Coordinates of C-alpha atoms in Angstrom, one line a residue:
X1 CA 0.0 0.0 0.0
X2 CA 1.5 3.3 -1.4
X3 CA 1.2 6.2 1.4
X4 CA -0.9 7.8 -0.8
X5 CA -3.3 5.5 -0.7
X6 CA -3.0 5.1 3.3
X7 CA -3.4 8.7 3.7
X8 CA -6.8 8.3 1.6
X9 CA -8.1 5.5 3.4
X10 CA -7.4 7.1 6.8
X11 CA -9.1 10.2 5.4
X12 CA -11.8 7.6 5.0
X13 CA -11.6 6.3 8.2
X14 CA -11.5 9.5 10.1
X15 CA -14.8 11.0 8.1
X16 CA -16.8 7.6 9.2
X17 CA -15.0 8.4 12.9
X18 CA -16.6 11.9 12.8
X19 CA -20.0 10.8 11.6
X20 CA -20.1 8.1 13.9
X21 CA -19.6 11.1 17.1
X22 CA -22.5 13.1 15.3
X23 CA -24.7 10.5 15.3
X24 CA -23.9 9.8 19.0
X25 CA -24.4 13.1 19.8
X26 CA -27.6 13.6 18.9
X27 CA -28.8 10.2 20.0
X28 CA -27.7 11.1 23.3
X29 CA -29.4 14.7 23.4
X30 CA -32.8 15.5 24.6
X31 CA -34.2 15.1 20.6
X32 CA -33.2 11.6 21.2
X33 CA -34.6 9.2 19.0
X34 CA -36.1 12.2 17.2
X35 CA -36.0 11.8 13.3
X36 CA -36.1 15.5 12.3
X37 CA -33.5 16.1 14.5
X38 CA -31.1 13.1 13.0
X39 CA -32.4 14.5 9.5
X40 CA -31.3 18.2 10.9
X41 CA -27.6 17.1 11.8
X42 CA -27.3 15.5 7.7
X43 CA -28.1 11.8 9.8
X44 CA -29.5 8.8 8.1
X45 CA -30.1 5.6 10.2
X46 CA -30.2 2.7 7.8
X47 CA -33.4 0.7 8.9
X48 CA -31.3 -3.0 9.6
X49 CA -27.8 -3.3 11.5
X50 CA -25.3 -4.6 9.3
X51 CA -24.2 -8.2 9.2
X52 CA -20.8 -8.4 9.9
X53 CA -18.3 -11.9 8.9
X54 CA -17.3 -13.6 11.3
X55 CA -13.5 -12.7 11.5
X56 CA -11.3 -14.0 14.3
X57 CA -8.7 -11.2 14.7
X58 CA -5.7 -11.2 17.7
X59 CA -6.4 -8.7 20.1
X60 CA -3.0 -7.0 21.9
X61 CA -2.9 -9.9 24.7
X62 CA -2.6 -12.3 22.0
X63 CA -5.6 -13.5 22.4
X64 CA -8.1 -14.4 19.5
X65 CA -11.0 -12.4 19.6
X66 CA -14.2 -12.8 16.8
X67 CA -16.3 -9.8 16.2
X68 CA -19.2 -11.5 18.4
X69 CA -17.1 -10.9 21.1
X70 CA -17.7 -7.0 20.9
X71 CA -21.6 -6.7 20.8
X72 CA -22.8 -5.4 23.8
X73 CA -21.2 -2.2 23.5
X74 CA -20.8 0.4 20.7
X75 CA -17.6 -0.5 19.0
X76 CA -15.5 2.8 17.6
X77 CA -13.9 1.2 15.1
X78 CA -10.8 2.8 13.8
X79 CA -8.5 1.5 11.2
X80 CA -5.0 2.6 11.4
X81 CA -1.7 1.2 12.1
X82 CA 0.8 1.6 14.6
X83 CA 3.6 3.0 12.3
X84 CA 1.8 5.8 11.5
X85 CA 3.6 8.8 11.4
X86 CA 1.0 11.5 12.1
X87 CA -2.6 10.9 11.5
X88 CA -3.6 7.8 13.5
X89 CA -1.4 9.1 16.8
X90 CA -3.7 12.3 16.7
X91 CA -6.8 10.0 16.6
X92 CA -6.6 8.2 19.1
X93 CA -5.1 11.3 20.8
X94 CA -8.7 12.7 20.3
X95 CA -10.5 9.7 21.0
X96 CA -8.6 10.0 24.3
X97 CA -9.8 13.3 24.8
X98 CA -13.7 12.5 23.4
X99 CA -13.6 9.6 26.2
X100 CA -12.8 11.8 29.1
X101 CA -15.6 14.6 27.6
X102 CA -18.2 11.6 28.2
X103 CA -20.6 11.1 31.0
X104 CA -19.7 7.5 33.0
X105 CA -22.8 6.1 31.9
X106 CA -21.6 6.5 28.2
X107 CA -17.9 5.4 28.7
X108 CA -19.6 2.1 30.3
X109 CA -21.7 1.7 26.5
X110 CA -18.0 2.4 24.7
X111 CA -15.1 0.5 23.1
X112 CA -12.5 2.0 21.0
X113 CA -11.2 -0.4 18.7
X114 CA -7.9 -0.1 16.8
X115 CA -8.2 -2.5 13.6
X116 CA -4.9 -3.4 11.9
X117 CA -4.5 -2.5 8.6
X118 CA -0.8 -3.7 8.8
X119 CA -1.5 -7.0 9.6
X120 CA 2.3 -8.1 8.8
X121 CA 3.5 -5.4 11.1
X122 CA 1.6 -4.9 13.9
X123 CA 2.4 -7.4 16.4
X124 CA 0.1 -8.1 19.9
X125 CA 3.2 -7.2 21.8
X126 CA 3.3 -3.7 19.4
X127 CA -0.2 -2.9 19.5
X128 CA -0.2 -3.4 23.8
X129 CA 2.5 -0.9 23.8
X130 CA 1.3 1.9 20.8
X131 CA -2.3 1.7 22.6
X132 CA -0.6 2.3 26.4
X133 CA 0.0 5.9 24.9
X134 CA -3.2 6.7 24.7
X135 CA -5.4 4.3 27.0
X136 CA -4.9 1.2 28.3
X137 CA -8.4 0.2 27.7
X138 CA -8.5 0.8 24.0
X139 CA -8.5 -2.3 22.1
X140 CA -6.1 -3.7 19.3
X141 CA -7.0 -6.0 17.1
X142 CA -5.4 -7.4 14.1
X143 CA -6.5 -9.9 10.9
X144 CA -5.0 -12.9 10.8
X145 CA -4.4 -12.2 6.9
X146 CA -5.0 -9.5 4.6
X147 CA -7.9 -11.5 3.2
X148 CA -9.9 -11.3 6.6
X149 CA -8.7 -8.0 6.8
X150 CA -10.6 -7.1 3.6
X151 CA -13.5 -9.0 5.1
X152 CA -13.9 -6.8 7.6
X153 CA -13.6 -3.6 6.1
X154 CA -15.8 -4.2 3.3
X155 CA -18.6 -4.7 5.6
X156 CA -18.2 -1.3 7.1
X157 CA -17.7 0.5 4.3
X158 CA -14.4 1.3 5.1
X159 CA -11.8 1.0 1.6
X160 CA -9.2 -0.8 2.0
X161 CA -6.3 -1.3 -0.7
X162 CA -3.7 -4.0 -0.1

């Protein structure tokens, strides 16, 4: 991947990242729920969750984890990698700083996910120690292959180019 084309698809990633705190922001307002005011803040709730495959990815303890393993919370997905020079490290800088803006109750209801895209790279014992600089309960996963890696990113919509 050319980093051209991993500036683009963290340009991606970061757009989906900033819908994603809209749409919690005006779920957890007093409107809540409210369609006019989703419609208001350019929000469109598809009708059905997505299906997501079931991927078994390695979290930063080395353990495998599958994506059914993170229902129960919202899941912040972001994709990035931990060599990164500048714009993942001020992500999760800002997720950092989001989480400590939130209520208890919503920090509870959250997990900030760090999905590989540098599978090859980005070791368990890596991830444990990029994600320590920003919080230790921020999660790092990555795909056993680029294939599953793909899997996963296609059903998000996020574009991934090997």
């Amino acid at each position: 991947m050319t980093r051209t084309q991993k500036t683009v698809f963290i340009l991606v990633a970061l757009v989906a990242l900033i819908l994603g705190l809209t749409v919690n922001k005006v779920l957890s307002g007093k409107n809540q729920g409210d369609p006019t005011a989703l419609i208001d803040a350019g929000i469109i709730l598809l009708p059905q969750s997505r299906n997501l495959p079931d991927v078994t990815m390695t979290n930063q303890d080395g353990q495998p984890v599958t994506i059914n393993e993170l229902k129960g919370k919202w899941s912040l997905l972001f994709f990035g990698y931990t060599f990164c020079p500048d714009v993942c490290p001020t992500t999760l800088a800002q997720l950092r700083q989001i989480k400590s803006e939130l209520p208890p109750e919503a920090v509870d209801k959250l997990q900030i996910v760090l999905v590989s895209v540098d599978p090859n790279r980005d070791t368990p014992k890596q991830l444990k120690q990029y994600l320590s600089y920003f919080d230790p309960q921020f999660i790092g996963l990555t795909p056993a292959s680029i294939n599953e890696l793909e899997k996963i990113s296609n059903a998000v919509s996020i574009p991934f180019i090997p």
